[in-house]
Amino acid sequence: MNNREIIENYYRAHRCDVLNFVRGRLHYSDEAEDLVQEAFLRLLSEQRPISEVTLPSLVFTLCRHLIVDWYRRRMVRQDAEHDLVVLHGDADTAESVLSMREFNEQLERGVMRLPEKSRELYRMHIYGGMQAQDISRQTGENYKTVEYRLGQARKQVRNYLQKIS
C-alpha cells in the first residue's frame, strides 16, 4: 500500500479518536476539527514513506504540535489585545485603532528595510501565519535557509522598532 491508502484507512478507522484527543486538549473548541483536518492534510503531502506501524504515533505527535501552535497564536493574540486595553482603556476606541494603524505602518517600514527575499518570507510568516516549513514547501527553498532568513528578518525588524520607540 502507498502512503495515501494507509492514511485514508487510518483516517476512516481512527478519526473520532484523534478528534477526541484534540478536543480534550483545546477544551472542546470548534477549531479541533480544523486541526485534525490540517494534520491529515500534512500527512497526505508527506513524501517520505509512512508505515501502518508508525502512523498512529505520527498522527498524535503532529496533532500535539498543531495544538501547541494553536495555543501560541492564541497567547500572542491575547497579549496584543491586553496591551491595547491597558494602553487605551478599551480595545475598540478610536485611539486604539489609530495606534494599531501606526504600529502597522512602523512595522511595514521596518519590513521594507529587509532584503527583497527576506521581506517576502517575513510577510508570509507574519501576515500569512505560515511556519518556516510551510514557507519552505511553498517557495521550494531549503528549510534551513528559510529558518535563517526569518530569524535575521525578525532581528532586523525588532531592532528597527526598538530604535524608533
PDB file of C-alpha atoms in Angstrom:
ATOM      1  CA  MET A   1       0.000   0.000   0.000  1.00  0.00           C
ATOM      2  CA  ASN A   2       1.105   3.540  -0.647  1.00  0.00           C
ATOM      3  CA  ASN A   3       1.042   6.467   1.808  1.00  0.00           C
ATOM      4  CA  ARG A   4      -2.340   7.735   0.658  1.00  0.00           C
ATOM      5  CA  GLU A   5      -4.094   4.394   1.170  1.00  0.00           C
ATOM      6  CA  ILE A   6      -2.514   3.872   4.586  1.00  0.00           C
ATOM      7  CA  ILE A   7      -3.511   7.365   5.726  1.00  0.00           C
ATOM      8  CA  GLU A   8      -7.046   7.063   4.320  1.00  0.00           C
ATOM      9  CA  ASN A   9      -7.597   3.736   6.087  1.00  0.00           C
ATOM     10  CA  TYR A  10      -6.291   5.135   9.354  1.00  0.00           C
ATOM     11  CA  TYR A  11      -8.452   8.263   8.966  1.00  0.00           C
ATOM     12  CA  ARG A  12     -11.610   6.222   8.437  1.00  0.00           C
ATOM     13  CA  ALA A  13     -10.873   3.943  11.386  1.00  0.00           C
ATOM     14  CA  HIS A  14      -9.491   6.428  13.945  1.00  0.00           C
ATOM     15  CA  ARG A  15     -10.731   9.922  13.040  1.00  0.00           C
ATOM     16  CA  CYS A  16     -13.034  10.068  16.085  1.00  0.00           C
ATOM     17  CA  ASP A  17     -10.229   9.017  18.434  1.00  0.00           C
ATOM     18  CA  VAL A  18      -7.914  11.700  17.067  1.00  0.00           C
ATOM     19  CA  LEU A  19     -10.708  14.286  17.169  1.00  0.00           C
ATOM     20  CA  ASN A  20     -11.482  13.471  20.819  1.00  0.00           C
ATOM     21  CA  PHE A  21      -7.764  13.748  21.636  1.00  0.00           C
ATOM     22  CA  VAL A  22      -7.579  17.218  20.105  1.00  0.00           C
ATOM     23  CA  ARG A  23     -10.935  18.378  21.520  1.00  0.00           C
ATOM     24  CA  GLY A  24      -9.832  17.416  25.002  1.00  0.00           C
ATOM     25  CA  ARG A  25      -6.700  19.496  24.740  1.00  0.00           C
ATOM     26  CA  LEU A  26      -8.452  22.500  23.174  1.00  0.00           C
ATOM     27  CA  HIS A  27     -11.232  22.359  25.777  1.00  0.00           C
ATOM     28  CA  TYR A  28     -13.766  21.379  23.130  1.00  0.00           C
ATOM     29  CA  SER A  29     -13.066  24.310  20.859  1.00  0.00           C
ATOM     30  CA  ASP A  30     -14.712  24.391  17.449  1.00  0.00           C
ATOM     31  CA  GLU A  31     -11.256  24.545  15.933  1.00  0.00           C
ATOM     32  CA  ALA A  32     -10.476  20.932  16.899  1.00  0.00           C
ATOM     33  CA  GLU A  33     -11.871  19.610  13.618  1.00  0.00           C
ATOM     34  CA  ASP A  34      -9.761  22.098  11.672  1.00  0.00           C
ATOM     35  CA  LEU A  35      -6.618  20.940  13.445  1.00  0.00           C
ATOM     36  CA  VAL A  36      -7.370  17.270  12.791  1.00  0.00           C
ATOM     37  CA  GLN A  37      -8.010  18.026   9.140  1.00  0.00           C
ATOM     38  CA  GLU A  38      -4.764  20.021   8.956  1.00  0.00           C
ATOM     39  CA  ALA A  39      -2.840  17.109  10.479  1.00  0.00           C
ATOM     40  CA  PHE A  40      -4.137  14.626   7.932  1.00  0.00           C
ATOM     41  CA  LEU A  41      -3.598  17.044   5.040  1.00  0.00           C
ATOM     42  CA  ARG A  42       0.013  17.460   6.102  1.00  0.00           C
ATOM     43  CA  LEU A  43       0.416  13.706   6.264  1.00  0.00           C
ATOM     44  CA  LEU A  44      -1.026  13.339   2.782  1.00  0.00           C
ATOM     45  CA  SER A  45       1.530  15.802   1.449  1.00  0.00           C
ATOM     46  CA  GLU A  46       4.400  13.902   3.103  1.00  0.00           C
ATOM     47  CA  GLN A  47       6.825  12.481   0.555  1.00  0.00           C
ATOM     48  CA  ARG A  48       8.662  10.064   2.823  1.00  0.00           C
ATOM     49  CA  PRO A  49       7.210   6.572   3.192  1.00  0.00           C
ATOM     50  CA  ILE A  50       4.789   6.058   6.068  1.00  0.00           C
ATOM     51  CA  SER A  51       4.109   2.646   7.559  1.00  0.00           C
ATOM     52  CA  GLU A  52       0.989   1.416   9.328  1.00  0.00           C
ATOM     53  CA  VAL A  53       3.092   0.817  12.427  1.00  0.00           C
ATOM     54  CA  THR A  54       4.430   4.359  12.763  1.00  0.00           C
ATOM     55  CA  LEU A  55       1.335   6.227  11.545  1.00  0.00           C
ATOM     56  CA  PRO A  56      -0.536   6.374  14.891  1.00  0.00           C
ATOM     57  CA  SER A  57       2.443   7.920  16.677  1.00  0.00           C
ATOM     58  CA  LEU A  58       3.000  10.294  13.792  1.00  0.00           C
ATOM     59  CA  VAL A  59      -0.640  11.439  13.806  1.00  0.00           C
ATOM     60  CA  PHE A  60      -0.741  12.136  17.542  1.00  0.00           C
ATOM     61  CA  THR A  61       2.667  13.830  17.531  1.00  0.00           C
ATOM     62  CA  LEU A  62       1.605  16.053  14.645  1.00  0.00           C
ATOM     63  CA  CYS A  63      -1.635  16.891  16.454  1.00  0.00           C
ATOM     64  CA  ARG A  64       0.278  17.803  19.615  1.00  0.00           C
ATOM     65  CA  HIS A  65       2.489  20.156  17.601  1.00  0.00           C
ATOM     66  CA  LEU A  66      -0.543  21.771  15.972  1.00  0.00           C
ATOM     67  CA  ILE A  67      -2.172  22.201  19.392  1.00  0.00           C
ATOM     68  CA  VAL A  68       0.948  23.924  20.749  1.00  0.00           C
ATOM     69  CA  ASP A  69       0.993  26.220  17.704  1.00  0.00           C
ATOM     70  CA  TRP A  70      -2.707  26.991  18.258  1.00  0.00           C
ATOM     71  CA  TYR A  71      -2.054  27.973  21.876  1.00  0.00           C
ATOM     72  CA  ARG A  72       0.947  30.110  20.870  1.00  0.00           C
ATOM     73  CA  ARG A  73      -1.126  32.051  18.342  1.00  0.00           C
ATOM     74  CA  ARG A  74      -3.884  32.439  20.898  1.00  0.00           C
ATOM     75  CA  MET A  75      -1.473  33.772  23.530  1.00  0.00           C
ATOM     76  CA  VAL A  76       0.049  36.279  21.113  1.00  0.00           C
ATOM     77  CA  ARG A  77      -3.418  37.491  20.151  1.00  0.00           C
ATOM     78  CA  GLN A  78      -4.480  37.768  23.810  1.00  0.00           C
ATOM     79  CA  ASP A  79      -1.286  39.620  24.726  1.00  0.00           C
ATOM     80  CA  ALA A  80      -1.835  42.114  21.922  1.00  0.00           C
ATOM     81  CA  GLU A  81      -5.466  42.649  22.937  1.00  0.00           C
ATOM     82  CA  HIS A  82      -4.438  43.047  26.581  1.00  0.00           C
ATOM     83  CA  ASP A  83      -1.786  45.604  25.683  1.00  0.00           C
ATOM     84  CA  LEU A  84      -4.350  47.602  23.728  1.00  0.00           C
ATOM     85  CA  VAL A  85      -6.778  47.580  26.628  1.00  0.00           C
ATOM     86  CA  VAL A  86      -4.063  48.577  29.123  1.00  0.00           C
ATOM     87  CA  LEU A  87      -2.736  51.357  26.913  1.00  0.00           C
ATOM     88  CA  HIS A  88      -6.044  52.719  25.700  1.00  0.00           C
ATOM     89  CA  GLY A  89      -8.706  51.530  28.103  1.00  0.00           C
ATOM     90  CA  ASP A  90     -10.950  49.902  25.511  1.00  0.00           C
ATOM     91  CA  ALA A  91      -9.717  47.893  22.531  1.00  0.00           C
ATOM     92  CA  ASP A  92     -12.414  49.364  20.289  1.00  0.00           C
ATOM     93  CA  THR A  93     -11.732  53.058  20.854  1.00  0.00           C
ATOM     94  CA  ALA A  94     -10.631  55.287  18.025  1.00  0.00           C
ATOM     95  CA  GLU A  95      -7.259  55.772  19.710  1.00  0.00           C
ATOM     96  CA  SER A  96      -6.576  52.037  19.773  1.00  0.00           C
ATOM     97  CA  VAL A  97      -7.480  51.683  16.107  1.00  0.00           C
ATOM     98  CA  LEU A  98      -5.198  54.597  15.273  1.00  0.00           C
ATOM     99  CA  SER A  99      -2.463  53.153  17.460  1.00  0.00           C
ATOM    100  CA  MET A 100      -2.654  49.795  15.687  1.00  0.00           C
ATOM    101  CA  ARG A 101      -2.600  51.547  12.317  1.00  0.00           C
ATOM    102  CA  GLU A 102       0.501  53.499  13.362  1.00  0.00           C
ATOM    103  CA  PHE A 103       2.143  50.323  14.628  1.00  0.00           C
ATOM    104  CA  ASN A 104       1.374  48.515  11.368  1.00  0.00           C
ATOM    105  CA  GLU A 105       2.840  51.419   9.402  1.00  0.00           C
ATOM    106  CA  GLN A 106       6.011  51.313  11.504  1.00  0.00           C
ATOM    107  CA  LEU A 107       6.176  47.543  11.113  1.00  0.00           C
ATOM    108  CA  GLU A 108       5.832  47.876   7.354  1.00  0.00           C
ATOM    109  CA  ARG A 109       8.624  50.479   7.299  1.00  0.00           C
ATOM    110  CA  GLY A 110      10.828  48.018   9.164  1.00  0.00           C
ATOM    111  CA  VAL A 111       9.904  45.244   6.729  1.00  0.00           C
ATOM    112  CA  MET A 112      10.738  47.484   3.758  1.00  0.00           C
ATOM    113  CA  ARG A 113      14.317  47.740   5.056  1.00  0.00           C
ATOM    114  CA  LEU A 114      14.815  43.983   4.629  1.00  0.00           C
ATOM    115  CA  PRO A 115      16.365  42.443   1.516  1.00  0.00           C
ATOM    116  CA  GLU A 116      13.696  41.514  -1.022  1.00  0.00           C
ATOM    117  CA  LYS A 117      13.797  37.742  -0.468  1.00  0.00           C
ATOM    118  CA  SER A 118      13.755  38.080   3.321  1.00  0.00           C
ATOM    119  CA  ARG A 119      10.925  40.594   3.050  1.00  0.00           C
ATOM    120  CA  GLU A 120       8.817  38.118   1.071  1.00  0.00           C
ATOM    121  CA  LEU A 121       9.442  35.313   3.570  1.00  0.00           C
ATOM    122  CA  TYR A 122       8.790  37.563   6.565  1.00  0.00           C
ATOM    123  CA  ARG A 123       5.454  38.719   5.135  1.00  0.00           C
ATOM    124  CA  MET A 124       4.429  35.121   4.504  1.00  0.00           C
ATOM    125  CA  HIS A 125       5.258  34.385   8.137  1.00  0.00           C
ATOM    126  CA  ILE A 126       3.707  37.471   9.764  1.00  0.00           C
ATOM    127  CA  TYR A 127       0.702  38.209   7.567  1.00  0.00           C
ATOM    128  CA  GLY A 128       0.084  34.712   6.241  1.00  0.00           C
ATOM    129  CA  GLY A 129       0.715  32.964   9.555  1.00  0.00           C
ATOM    130  CA  MET A 130       2.905  30.390   7.808  1.00  0.00           C
ATOM    131  CA  GLN A 131       5.624  28.448   9.586  1.00  0.00           C
ATOM    132  CA  ALA A 132       9.128  28.019   8.165  1.00  0.00           C
ATOM    133  CA  GLN A 133       8.328  24.508   6.978  1.00  0.00           C
ATOM    134  CA  ASP A 134       5.234  25.690   5.082  1.00  0.00           C
ATOM    135  CA  ILE A 135       7.150  28.584   3.535  1.00  0.00           C
ATOM    136  CA  SER A 136       9.930  26.204   2.528  1.00  0.00           C
ATOM    137  CA  ARG A 137       7.431  23.925   0.798  1.00  0.00           C
ATOM    138  CA  GLN A 138       5.679  26.777  -0.990  1.00  0.00           C
ATOM    139  CA  THR A 139       8.799  28.570  -2.195  1.00  0.00           C
ATOM    140  CA  GLY A 140      10.878  25.460  -2.835  1.00  0.00           C
ATOM    141  CA  GLU A 141      13.727  26.832  -0.737  1.00  0.00           C
ATOM    142  CA  ASN A 142      15.756  24.814   1.740  1.00  0.00           C
ATOM    143  CA  TYR A 143      14.104  24.721   5.184  1.00  0.00           C
ATOM    144  CA  LYS A 144      17.271  25.845   6.989  1.00  0.00           C
ATOM    145  CA  THR A 145      17.667  28.782   4.593  1.00  0.00           C
ATOM    146  CA  VAL A 146      14.102  29.906   5.262  1.00  0.00           C
ATOM    147  CA  GLU A 147      14.577  29.494   9.001  1.00  0.00           C
ATOM    148  CA  TYR A 148      17.807  31.519   8.927  1.00  0.00           C
ATOM    149  CA  ARG A 149      16.289  34.327   6.823  1.00  0.00           C
ATOM    150  CA  LEU A 150      13.254  34.544   9.077  1.00  0.00           C
ATOM    151  CA  GLY A 151      15.483  34.762  12.138  1.00  0.00           C
ATOM    152  CA  GLN A 152      17.565  37.525  10.592  1.00  0.00           C
ATOM    153  CA  ALA A 153      14.436  39.368   9.446  1.00  0.00           C
ATOM    154  CA  ARG A 154      12.884  39.192  12.913  1.00  0.00           C
ATOM    155  CA  LYS A 155      16.064  40.528  14.461  1.00  0.00           C
ATOM    156  CA  GLN A 156      16.314  43.433  11.999  1.00  0.00           C
ATOM    157  CA  VAL A 157      12.633  44.425  12.339  1.00  0.00           C
ATOM    158  CA  ARG A 158      12.810  44.148  16.137  1.00  0.00           C
ATOM    159  CA  ASN A 159      15.924  46.377  16.208  1.00  0.00           C
ATOM    160  CA  TYR A 160      14.222  48.900  13.926  1.00  0.00           C
ATOM    161  CA  LEU A 161      11.095  49.033  16.101  1.00  0.00           C
ATOM    162  CA  GLN A 162      13.180  49.405  19.273  1.00  0.00           C
ATOM    163  CA  LYS A 163      15.120  52.310  17.769  1.00  0.00           C
ATOM    164  CA  ILE A 164      12.006  54.264  16.800  1.00  0.00           C
ATOM    165  CA  SER A 165      10.154  53.745  20.081  1.00  0.00           C
TER     166      SER A 165
END
